[in-house]
Every structure is written in C-alpha cells, then in structure tokens.
mmCIF file of C-alpha atoms in Angstrom:
data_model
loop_
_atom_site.group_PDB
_atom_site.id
_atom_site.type_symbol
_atom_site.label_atom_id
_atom_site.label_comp_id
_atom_site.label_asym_id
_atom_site.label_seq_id
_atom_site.Cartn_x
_atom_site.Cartn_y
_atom_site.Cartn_z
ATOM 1 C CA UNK A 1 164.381 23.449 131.032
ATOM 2 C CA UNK A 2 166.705 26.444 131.894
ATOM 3 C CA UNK A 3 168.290 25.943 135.542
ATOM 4 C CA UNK A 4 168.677 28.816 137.882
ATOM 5 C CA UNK A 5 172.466 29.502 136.799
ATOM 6 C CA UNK A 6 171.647 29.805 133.470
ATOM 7 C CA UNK A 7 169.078 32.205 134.136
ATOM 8 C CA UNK A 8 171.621 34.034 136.421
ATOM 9 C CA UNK A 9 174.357 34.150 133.965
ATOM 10 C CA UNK A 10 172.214 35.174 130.795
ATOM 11 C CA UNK A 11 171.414 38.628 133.293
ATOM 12 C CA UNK A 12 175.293 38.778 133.472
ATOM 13 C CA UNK A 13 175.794 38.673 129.833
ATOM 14 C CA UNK A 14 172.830 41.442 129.056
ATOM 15 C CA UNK A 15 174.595 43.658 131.057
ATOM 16 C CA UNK A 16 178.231 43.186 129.689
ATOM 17 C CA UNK A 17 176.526 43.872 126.120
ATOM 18 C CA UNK A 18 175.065 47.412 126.600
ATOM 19 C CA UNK A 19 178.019 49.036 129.103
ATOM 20 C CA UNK A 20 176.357 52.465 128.264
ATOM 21 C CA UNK A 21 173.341 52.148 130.644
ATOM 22 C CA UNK A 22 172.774 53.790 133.345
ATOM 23 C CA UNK A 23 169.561 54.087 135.517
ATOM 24 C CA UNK A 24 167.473 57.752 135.737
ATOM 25 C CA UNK A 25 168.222 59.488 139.194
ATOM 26 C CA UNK A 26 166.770 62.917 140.619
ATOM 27 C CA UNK A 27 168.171 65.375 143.071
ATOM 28 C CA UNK A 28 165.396 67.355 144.384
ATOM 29 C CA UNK A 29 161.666 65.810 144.293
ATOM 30 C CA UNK A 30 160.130 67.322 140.876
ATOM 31 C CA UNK A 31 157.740 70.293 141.374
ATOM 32 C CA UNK A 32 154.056 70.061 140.254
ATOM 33 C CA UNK A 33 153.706 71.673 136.617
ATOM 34 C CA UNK A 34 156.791 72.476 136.102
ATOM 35 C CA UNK A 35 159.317 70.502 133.826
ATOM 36 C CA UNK A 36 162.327 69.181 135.427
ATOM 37 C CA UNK A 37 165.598 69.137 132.746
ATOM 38 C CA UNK A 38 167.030 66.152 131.512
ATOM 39 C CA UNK A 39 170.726 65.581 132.035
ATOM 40 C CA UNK A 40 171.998 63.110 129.573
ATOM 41 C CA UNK A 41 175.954 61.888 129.581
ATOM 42 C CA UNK A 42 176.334 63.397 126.365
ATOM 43 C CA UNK A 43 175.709 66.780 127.803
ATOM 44 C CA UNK A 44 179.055 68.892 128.314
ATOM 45 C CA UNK A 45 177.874 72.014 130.333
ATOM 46 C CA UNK A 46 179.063 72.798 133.490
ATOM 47 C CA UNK A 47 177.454 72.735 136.706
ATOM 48 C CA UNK A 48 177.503 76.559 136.414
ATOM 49 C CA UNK A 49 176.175 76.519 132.863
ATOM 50 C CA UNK A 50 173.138 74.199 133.851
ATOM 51 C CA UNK A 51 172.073 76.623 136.795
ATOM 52 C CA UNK A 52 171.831 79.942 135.099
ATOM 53 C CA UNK A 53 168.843 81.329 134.675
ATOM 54 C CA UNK A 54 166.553 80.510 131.386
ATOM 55 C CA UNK A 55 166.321 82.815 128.517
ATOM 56 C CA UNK A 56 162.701 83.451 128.007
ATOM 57 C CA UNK A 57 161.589 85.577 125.160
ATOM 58 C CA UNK A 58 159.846 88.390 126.733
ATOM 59 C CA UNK A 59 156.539 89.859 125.109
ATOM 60 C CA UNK A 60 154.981 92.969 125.580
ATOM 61 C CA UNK A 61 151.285 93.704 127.150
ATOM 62 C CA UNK A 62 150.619 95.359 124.428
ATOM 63 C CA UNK A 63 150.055 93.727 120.817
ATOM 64 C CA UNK A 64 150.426 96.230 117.842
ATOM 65 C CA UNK A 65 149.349 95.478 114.556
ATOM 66 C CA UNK A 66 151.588 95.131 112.016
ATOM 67 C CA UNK A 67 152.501 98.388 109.772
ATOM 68 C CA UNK A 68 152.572 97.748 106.487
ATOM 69 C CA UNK A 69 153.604 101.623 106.056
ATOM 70 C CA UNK A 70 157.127 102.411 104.261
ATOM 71 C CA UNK A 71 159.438 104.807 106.280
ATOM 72 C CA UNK A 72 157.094 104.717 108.702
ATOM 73 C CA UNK A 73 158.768 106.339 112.302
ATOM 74 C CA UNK A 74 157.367 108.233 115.326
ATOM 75 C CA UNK A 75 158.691 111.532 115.419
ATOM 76 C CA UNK A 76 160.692 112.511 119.282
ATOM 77 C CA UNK A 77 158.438 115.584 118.842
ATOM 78 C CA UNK A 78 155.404 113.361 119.486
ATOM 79 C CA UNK A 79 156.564 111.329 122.512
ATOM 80 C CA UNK A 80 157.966 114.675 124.383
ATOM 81 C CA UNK A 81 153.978 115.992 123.664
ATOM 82 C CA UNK A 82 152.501 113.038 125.312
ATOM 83 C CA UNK A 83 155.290 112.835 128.148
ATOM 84 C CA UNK A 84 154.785 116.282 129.215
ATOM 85 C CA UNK A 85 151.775 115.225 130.833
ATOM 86 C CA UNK A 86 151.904 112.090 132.058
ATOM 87 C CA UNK A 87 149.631 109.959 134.361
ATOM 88 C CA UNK A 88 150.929 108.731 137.988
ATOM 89 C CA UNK A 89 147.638 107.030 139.169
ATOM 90 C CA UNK A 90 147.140 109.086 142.641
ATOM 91 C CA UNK A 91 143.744 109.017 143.735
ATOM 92 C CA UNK A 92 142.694 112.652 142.855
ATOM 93 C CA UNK A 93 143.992 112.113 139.071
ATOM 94 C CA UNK A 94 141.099 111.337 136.235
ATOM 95 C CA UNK A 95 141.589 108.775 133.946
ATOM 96 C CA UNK A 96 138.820 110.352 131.965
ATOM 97 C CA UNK A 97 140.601 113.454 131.128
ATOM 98 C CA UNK A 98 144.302 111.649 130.735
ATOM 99 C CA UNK A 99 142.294 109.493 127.539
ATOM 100 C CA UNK A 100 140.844 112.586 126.117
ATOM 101 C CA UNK A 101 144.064 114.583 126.480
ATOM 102 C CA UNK A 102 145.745 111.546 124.429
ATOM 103 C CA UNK A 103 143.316 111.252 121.955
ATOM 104 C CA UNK A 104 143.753 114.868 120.989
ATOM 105 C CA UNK A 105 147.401 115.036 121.149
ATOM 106 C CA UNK A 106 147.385 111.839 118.776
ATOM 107 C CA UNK A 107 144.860 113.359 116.469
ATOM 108 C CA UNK A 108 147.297 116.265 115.849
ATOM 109 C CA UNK A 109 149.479 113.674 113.991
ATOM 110 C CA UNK A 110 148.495 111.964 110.769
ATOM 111 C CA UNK A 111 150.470 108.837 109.053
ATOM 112 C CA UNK A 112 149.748 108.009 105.547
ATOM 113 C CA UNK A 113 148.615 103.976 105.237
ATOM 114 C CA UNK A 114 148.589 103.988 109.451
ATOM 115 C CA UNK A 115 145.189 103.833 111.640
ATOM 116 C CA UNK A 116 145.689 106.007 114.248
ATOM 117 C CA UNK A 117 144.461 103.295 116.884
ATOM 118 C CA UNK A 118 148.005 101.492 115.989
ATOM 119 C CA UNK A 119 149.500 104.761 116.729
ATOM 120 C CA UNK A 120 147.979 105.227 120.189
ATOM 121 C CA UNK A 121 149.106 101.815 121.295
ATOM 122 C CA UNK A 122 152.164 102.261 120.229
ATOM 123 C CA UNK A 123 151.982 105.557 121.907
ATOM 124 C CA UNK A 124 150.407 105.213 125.220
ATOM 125 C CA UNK A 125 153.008 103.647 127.526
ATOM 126 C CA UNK A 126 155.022 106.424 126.908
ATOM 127 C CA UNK A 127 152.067 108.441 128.682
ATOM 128 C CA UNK A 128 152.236 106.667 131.879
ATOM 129 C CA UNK A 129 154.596 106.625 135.148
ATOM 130 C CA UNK A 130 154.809 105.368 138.262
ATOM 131 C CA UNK A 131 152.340 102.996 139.553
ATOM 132 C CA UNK A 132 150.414 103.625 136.015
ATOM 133 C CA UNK A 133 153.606 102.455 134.243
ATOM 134 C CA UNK A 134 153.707 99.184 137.111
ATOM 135 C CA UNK A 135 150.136 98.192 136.394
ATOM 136 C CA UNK A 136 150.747 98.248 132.491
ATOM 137 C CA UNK A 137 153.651 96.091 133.328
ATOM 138 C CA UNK A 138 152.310 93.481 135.626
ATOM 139 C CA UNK A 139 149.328 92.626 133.286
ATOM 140 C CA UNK A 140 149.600 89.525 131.581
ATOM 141 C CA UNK A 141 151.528 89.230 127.979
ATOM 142 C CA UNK A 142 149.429 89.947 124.690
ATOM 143 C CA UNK A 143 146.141 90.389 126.788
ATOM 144 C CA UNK A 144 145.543 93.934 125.141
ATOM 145 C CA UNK A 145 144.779 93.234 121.550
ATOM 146 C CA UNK A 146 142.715 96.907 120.726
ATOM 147 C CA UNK A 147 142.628 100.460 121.710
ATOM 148 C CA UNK A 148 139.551 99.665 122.839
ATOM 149 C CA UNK A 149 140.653 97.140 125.150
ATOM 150 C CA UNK A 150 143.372 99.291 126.737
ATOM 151 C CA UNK A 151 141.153 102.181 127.468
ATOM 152 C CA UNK A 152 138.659 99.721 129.014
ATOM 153 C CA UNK A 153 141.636 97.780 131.237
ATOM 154 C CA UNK A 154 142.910 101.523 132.352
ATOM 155 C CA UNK A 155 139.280 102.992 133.414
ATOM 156 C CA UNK A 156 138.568 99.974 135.790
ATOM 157 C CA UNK A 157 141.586 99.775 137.517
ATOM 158 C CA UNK A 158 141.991 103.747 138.104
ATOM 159 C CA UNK A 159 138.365 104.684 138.117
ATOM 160 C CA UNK A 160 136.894 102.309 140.465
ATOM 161 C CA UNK A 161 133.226 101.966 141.153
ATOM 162 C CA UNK A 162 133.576 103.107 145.153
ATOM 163 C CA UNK A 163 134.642 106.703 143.206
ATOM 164 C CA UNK A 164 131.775 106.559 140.266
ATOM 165 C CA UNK A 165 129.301 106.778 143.654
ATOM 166 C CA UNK A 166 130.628 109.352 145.337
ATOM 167 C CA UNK A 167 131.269 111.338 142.011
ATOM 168 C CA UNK A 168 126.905 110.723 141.639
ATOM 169 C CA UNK A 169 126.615 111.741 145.316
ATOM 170 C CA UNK A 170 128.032 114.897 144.739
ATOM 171 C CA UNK A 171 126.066 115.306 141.471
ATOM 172 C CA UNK A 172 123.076 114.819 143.231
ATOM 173 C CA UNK A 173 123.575 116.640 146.076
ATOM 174 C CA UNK A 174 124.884 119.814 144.401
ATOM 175 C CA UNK A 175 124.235 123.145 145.922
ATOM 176 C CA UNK A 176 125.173 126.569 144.755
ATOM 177 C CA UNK A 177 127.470 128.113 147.173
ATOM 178 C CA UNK A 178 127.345 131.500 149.014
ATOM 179 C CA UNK A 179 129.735 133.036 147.507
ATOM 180 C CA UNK A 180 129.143 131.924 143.992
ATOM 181 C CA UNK A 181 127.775 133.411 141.063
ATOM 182 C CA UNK A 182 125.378 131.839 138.467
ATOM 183 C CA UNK A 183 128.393 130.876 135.781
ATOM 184 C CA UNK A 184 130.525 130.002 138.466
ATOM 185 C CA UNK A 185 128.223 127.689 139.684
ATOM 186 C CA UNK A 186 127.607 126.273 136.225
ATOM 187 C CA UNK A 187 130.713 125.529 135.123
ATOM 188 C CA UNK A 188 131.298 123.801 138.499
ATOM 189 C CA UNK A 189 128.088 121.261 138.026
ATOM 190 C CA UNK A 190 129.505 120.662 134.479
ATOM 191 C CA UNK A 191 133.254 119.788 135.856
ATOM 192 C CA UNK A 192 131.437 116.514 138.359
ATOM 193 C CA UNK A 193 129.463 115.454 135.081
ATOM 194 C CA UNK A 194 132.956 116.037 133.091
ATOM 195 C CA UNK A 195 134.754 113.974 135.980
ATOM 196 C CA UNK A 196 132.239 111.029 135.805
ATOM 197 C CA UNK A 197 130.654 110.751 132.301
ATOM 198 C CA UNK A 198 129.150 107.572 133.075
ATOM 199 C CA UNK A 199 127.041 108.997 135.674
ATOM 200 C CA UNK A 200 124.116 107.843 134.093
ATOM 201 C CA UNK A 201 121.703 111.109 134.974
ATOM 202 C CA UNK A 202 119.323 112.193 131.681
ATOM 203 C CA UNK A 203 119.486 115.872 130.502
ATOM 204 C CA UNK A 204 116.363 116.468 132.491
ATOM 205 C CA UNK A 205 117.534 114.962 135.887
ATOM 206 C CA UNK A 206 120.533 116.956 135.222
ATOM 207 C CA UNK A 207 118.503 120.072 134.769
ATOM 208 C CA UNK A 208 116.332 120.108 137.379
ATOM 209 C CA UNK A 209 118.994 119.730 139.820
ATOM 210 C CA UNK A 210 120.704 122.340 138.553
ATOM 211 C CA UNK A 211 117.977 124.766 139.348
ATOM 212 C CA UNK A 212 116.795 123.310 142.429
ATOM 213 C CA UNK A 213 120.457 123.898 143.399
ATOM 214 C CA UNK A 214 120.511 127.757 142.975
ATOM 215 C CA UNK A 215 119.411 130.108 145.495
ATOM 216 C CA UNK A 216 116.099 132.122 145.133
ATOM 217 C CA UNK A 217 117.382 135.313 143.471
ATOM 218 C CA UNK A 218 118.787 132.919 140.023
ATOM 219 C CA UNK A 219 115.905 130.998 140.233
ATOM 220 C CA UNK A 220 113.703 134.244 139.706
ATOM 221 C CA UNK A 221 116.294 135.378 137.246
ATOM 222 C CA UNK A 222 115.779 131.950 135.198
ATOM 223 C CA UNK A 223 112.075 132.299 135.713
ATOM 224 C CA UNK A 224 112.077 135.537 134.274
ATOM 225 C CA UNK A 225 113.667 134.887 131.380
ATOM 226 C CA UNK A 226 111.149 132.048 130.450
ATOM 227 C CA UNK A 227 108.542 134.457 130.677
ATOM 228 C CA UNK A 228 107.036 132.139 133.782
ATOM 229 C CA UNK A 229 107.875 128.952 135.485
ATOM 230 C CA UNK A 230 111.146 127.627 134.510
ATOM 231 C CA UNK A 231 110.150 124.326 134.696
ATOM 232 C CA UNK A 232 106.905 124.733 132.512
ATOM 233 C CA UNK A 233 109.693 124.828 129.022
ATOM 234 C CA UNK A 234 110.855 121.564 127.327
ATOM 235 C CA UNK A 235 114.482 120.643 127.915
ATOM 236 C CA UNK A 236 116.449 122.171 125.333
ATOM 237 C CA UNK A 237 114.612 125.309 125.907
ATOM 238 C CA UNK A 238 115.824 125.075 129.493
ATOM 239 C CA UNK A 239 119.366 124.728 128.634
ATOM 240 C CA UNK A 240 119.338 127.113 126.084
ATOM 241 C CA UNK A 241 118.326 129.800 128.993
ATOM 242 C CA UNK A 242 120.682 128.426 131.231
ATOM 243 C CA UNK A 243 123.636 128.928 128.636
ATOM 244 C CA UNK A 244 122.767 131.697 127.943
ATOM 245 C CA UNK A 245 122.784 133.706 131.469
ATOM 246 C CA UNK A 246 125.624 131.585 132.245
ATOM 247 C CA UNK A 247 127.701 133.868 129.147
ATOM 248 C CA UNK A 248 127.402 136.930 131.899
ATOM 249 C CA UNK A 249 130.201 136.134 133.925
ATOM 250 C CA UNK A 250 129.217 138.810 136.553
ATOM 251 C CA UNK A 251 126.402 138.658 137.090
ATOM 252 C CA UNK A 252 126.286 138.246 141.079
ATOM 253 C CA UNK A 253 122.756 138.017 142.452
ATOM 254 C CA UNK A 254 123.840 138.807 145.795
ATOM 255 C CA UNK A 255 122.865 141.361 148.215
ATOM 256 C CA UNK A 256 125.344 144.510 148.010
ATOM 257 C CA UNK A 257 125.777 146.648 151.185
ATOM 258 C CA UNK A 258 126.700 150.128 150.481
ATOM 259 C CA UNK A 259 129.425 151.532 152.437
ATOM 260 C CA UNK A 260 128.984 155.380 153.373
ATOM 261 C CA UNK A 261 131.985 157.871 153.269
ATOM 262 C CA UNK A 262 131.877 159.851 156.343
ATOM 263 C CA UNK A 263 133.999 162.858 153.919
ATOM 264 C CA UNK A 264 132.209 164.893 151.560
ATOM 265 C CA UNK A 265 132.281 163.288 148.153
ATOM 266 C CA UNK A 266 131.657 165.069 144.651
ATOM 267 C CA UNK A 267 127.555 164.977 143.557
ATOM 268 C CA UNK A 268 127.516 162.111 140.808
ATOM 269 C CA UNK A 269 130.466 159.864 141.848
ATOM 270 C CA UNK A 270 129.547 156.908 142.225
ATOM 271 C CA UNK A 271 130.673 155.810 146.096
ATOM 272 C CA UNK A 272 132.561 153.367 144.655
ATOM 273 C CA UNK A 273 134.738 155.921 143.197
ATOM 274 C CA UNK A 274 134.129 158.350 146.041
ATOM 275 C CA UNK A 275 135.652 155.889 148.532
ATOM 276 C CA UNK A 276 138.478 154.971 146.421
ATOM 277 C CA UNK A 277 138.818 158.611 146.023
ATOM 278 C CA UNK A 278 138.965 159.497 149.864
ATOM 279 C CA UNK A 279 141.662 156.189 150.449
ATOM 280 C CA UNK A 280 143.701 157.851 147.858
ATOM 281 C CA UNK A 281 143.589 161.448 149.519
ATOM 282 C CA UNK A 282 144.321 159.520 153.056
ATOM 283 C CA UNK A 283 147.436 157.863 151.561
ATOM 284 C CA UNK A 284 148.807 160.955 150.073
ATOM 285 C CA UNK A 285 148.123 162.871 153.584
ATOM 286 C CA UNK A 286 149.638 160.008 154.965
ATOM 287 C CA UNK A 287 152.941 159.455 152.974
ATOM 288 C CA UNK A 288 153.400 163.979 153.157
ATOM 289 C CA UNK A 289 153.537 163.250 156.620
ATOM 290 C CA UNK A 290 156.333 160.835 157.233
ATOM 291 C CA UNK A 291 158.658 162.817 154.678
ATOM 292 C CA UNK A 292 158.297 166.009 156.635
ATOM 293 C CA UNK A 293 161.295 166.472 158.368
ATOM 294 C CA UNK A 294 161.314 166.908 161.838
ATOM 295 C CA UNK A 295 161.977 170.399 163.823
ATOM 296 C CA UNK A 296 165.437 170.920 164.393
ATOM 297 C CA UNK A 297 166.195 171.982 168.349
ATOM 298 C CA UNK A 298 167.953 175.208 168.539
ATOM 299 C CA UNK A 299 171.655 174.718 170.397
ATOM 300 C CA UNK A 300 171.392 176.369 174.286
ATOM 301 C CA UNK A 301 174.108 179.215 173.829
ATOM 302 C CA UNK A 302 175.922 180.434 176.948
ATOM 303 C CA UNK A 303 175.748 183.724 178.432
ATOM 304 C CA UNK A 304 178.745 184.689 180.827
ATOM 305 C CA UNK A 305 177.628 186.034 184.695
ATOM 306 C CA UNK A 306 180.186 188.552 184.506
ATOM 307 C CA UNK A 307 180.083 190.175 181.084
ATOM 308 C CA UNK A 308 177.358 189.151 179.516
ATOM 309 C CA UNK A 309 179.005 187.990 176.494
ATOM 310 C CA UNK A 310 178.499 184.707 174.842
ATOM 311 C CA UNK A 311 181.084 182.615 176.585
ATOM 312 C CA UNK A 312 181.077 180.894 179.924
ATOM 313 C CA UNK A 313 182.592 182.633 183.136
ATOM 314 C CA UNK A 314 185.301 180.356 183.172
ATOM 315 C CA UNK A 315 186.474 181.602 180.043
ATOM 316 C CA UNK A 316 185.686 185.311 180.811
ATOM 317 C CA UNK A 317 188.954 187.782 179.835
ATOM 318 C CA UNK A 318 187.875 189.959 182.895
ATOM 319 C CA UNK A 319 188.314 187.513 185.461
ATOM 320 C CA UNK A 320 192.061 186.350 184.051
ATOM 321 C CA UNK A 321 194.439 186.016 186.925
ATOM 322 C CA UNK A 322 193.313 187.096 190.634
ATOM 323 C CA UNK A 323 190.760 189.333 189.166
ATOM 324 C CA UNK A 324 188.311 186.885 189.369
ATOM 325 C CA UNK A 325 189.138 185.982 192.990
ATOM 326 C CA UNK A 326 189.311 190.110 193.828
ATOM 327 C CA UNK A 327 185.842 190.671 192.499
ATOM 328 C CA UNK A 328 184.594 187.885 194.880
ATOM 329 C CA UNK A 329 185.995 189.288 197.748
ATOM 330 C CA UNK A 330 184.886 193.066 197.004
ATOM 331 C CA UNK A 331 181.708 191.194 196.885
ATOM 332 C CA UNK A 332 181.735 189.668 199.955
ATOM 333 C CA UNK A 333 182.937 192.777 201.842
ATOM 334 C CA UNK A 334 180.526 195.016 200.537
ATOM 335 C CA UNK A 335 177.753 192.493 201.554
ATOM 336 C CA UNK A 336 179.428 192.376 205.312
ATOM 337 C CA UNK A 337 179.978 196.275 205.829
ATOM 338 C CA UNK A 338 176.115 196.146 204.885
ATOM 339 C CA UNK A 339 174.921 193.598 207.150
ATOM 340 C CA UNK A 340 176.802 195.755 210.146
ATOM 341 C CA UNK A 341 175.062 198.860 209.620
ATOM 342 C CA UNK A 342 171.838 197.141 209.833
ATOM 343 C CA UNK A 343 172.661 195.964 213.217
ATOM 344 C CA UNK A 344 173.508 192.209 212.529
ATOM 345 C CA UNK A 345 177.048 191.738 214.441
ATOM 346 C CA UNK A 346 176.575 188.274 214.422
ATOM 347 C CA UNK A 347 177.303 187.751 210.222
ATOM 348 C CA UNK A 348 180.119 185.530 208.956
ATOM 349 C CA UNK A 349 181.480 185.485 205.570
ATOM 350 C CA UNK A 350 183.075 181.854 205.472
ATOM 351 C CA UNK A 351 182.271 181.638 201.537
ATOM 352 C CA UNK A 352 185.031 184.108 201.150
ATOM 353 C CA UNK A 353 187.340 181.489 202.685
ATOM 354 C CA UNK A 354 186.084 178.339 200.985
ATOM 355 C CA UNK A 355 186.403 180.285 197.585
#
C-alpha cells in the first residue's frame, strides 16, 4: 500500500525525467473554421516572420484546357483586335452583340491541333474592362470550365431579366414613326429583335406586328403587292414581300406638299429644280450687290466772293493788304450816299467801324 508521499514524490520524479514538456497555450480565442498555427519550440522564425501574410497559390476563374499544340502562341495582332473594342458593362451596352463580335474576330484566326473554344477562353478577358473585368475577377476560382459556361455566366449578370421585358415591351408595342420610311422602319424592328434574341416571339407574331405597326399608306403598298390582303399569304410569303419593298430605301409614303415659285420658271422644270433655280438667281443678285462699291461724294470746292475764282476770300490776291478793308468801306459809303438821297437821314453805318 503506497502512502501519500510516495505518491507525491513519484509525480516529482515524472517530471524531472521529461524536462522538455511544456503545456499548449493560446493567445487569441481560435476562430470558427479557420486553422489556428502551431508554434512548436523547435520553430526559429521571428515574430515578424510568423505574422506575414500566407502565400496562397492563386488560380484563375477561368480553366483552359490543356494544349497539346507545338509552338503554339497567340499572336499581339489578335489581342489588339479584340481590345479595340472592349466591353465596360454600362447599362446601354449589349452583351449580345460583344459575344458575336468575339466570335467573329476569333473565327478569323485558325490554330492547327487547337479548338477554337480553348482559344476564346484564353482570349476573352482580354475583351473586358472595367466593372466587366471586376465581375470576371470576383467570381469564384475554376468555376468556368467551358465556353459555354462563360457566355452563359456573362449574359445573366449583364443582361438581366428586368431588361429582356422591357426589350419585349418595346417589341410589342412597336409603331412606325412619322417621319419614317418603310426600310427605315424595318431595319429598326429588326435592331429590338437583334438586341433581345431570346424574345421568344414566332415569325408570325413577329410579322403581324410589323404590319399592324405601319401606317395606312405601307399597309396598302404591302397589300398591293400580294395581289389582296396581306395577311391572307403564308409566312414566308409575307416576309419575302416585306424584304423585298424594304430593298427601296426611298420609298417615303408620305404626303408631299408642293411649294409654288412666285417667279416665272422654265415650262418642264420640275419645281424642284425651278426653286433651286430661283434661290440660286437670288444669291447671285444678292452677293452682286454687296460687292458694288458705294458712290463716292464729290469734294464741296470753294468759290471766292470777290473774284470768283476757286479759292476762299481769305486767300483772295485782290484783297492783299488794305485793299480788302478799302473795298469794304467804298461799299459802305456808296450804300450811305444812297440811303440819303432817298430821304432816310436817320442811317448809320456802324459795320464800317466794327470791320
């Protein structure tokens, strides 16, 4: 029977044999799912070492398949081609035609012993910027395993399905506009199917929109050239009509007022021509008149009161001197001695003194 003591001292002795020991202690409370490192005393890294940041092997989004091709390179040619036009992801770009403008720049290239859907993933990140190039980026690591994958992932996020209805809102409420003609208004009805091709409308719900979209004067015209009611042909005869009047890019079914030329215009002009004819004749009337010159005012030449000549009176050579002065004064008396005669005693001459 083993006494307390002994007991007590074995514990001592335990201890004294393994001086290496030492008992597990944290510094921070572990966090939930997330491994906490183990610092053993044979560990010689700093305290600096052991808080830098892991190195984490970093994978992309994307996972090519593996090229088996020799000397197999992308050409710089290639990548400036699909960054020229690259896609941003603003609200009024379509996703739709950014996929079909890649596919046909990547069909211009052809690698022996490559599929071309290996080239287009390898290719495609090159084709997108700014919050495009984020969303690529923030998706998680080897979660886009085909082309077919990555065209699905890009159409959902940038092509939502508030934007598919409005894009069928405006396909079904498509009207011809005022100011429109028939090919105008057909390539525009072809752009919203173009800008949604998952609309889900048949060729006939297409058609007959179309034409109950069109103002009375095409409708007649379509009419017409079914030989009836539009409606009355089978499909593809209907588009075959429609594509066909759509060829005539000016055709305008429109009312046309004629203007009237108040001038006289040639017999067999059209007044077309005949207007054009009398602007032209207005502008040339128009210019003649500013490069006339103007009439030039003819100088006011002086005559002389004493001569005659063509000098002032201050300047006259018969009034040099006192002459001028003795004229005056003949004047004067004169013009007294007659005033005298007639009876008029009472006549001064004070403009011979202020002279």
């Amino acid at each position: 029977m083993r006494t307390r003591s002994q007991s007590r001292n074995s514990n001592r002795q335990q201890q004294q044999v393994n001086p290496t020991f030492v008992e597990p202690f944290n510094l921070v409370e572990p966090i939930e799912n997330q491994p906490i490192p183990v610092v053993t005393m044979d560990d010689t890294r700093t305290m600096a070492q052991l808080l830098e940041a892991p190195t984490v092997v970093y994978e992309d989004v994307i996972v090519v398949p593996e090229i088996t091709a020799d000397n197999f390179k992308l050409k710089h040619g290639l990548l400036t081609l699909v960054q020229n036009k690259q896609f941003f992801g603003h609200d009024k770009e379509d996703p739709h035609a950014h996929i079909r403008y890649f596919n046909k720049i990547t069909s211009t290239m052809k690698f022996p012993n490559v599929p071309s859907t290996s080239v287009k993933l390898m290719l495609f990140p090159f084709s997108l910027e700014g919050a495009a190039r984020i969303w690529l980026e923030k998706e998680p690591p080897r979660s886009i395993l085909t082309w077919d994958d990555l065209v699905s992932k890009f159409i959902n996020k940038f092509f939502p399905p508030s934007k598919t209805t409005n894009l069928r809102n405006e396909i079904t409420r498509f009207q011809q506009r005022f100011d429109e003609t028939f090919y105008e208004a057909w390539d525009r009805f072809n752009d919203l199917l173009r800008a949604c091709p998952h609309h889900g409308f048949s060729e006939l719900h297409q058609l007959d929109t179309f034409y109950n979209a069109l103002n009375s004067n095409d409708q007649d015209s379509l009419n017409s050239a079914a030989g009836g009611n539009f409606l009355d042909k089978m499909p593809r005869d209907c588009l075959r009509i429609i594509e066909s009047k759509s060829k005539v890019r000016n055709s305008r079914n429109k009312p046309v007022v004629a203007k009237v030329s108040s001038s006289s215009s040639t017999p067999g002009i059209s007044p077309d021509v005949a207007e054009l004819k009398d602007m032209v004749k207005a502008l040339l009337l128009d210019k003649k008149n500013q490069n006339q010159a103007p009439t030039p005012v003819k100088a006011v030449e002086e005559s002389c009161v004493t001569c005659g000549g063509a000098h002032s009176y201050r300047n006259c050579p018969a009034t040099d001197g006192n002459v001028y002065r003795d004229n005056i004064q003949e004047f004067v008396s004169q013009a007294a001695a007659a005033n005298f005669n007639q009876g008029n005693t009472g006549y001064r001459a004070p403009i011979a003194n202020q002279i």
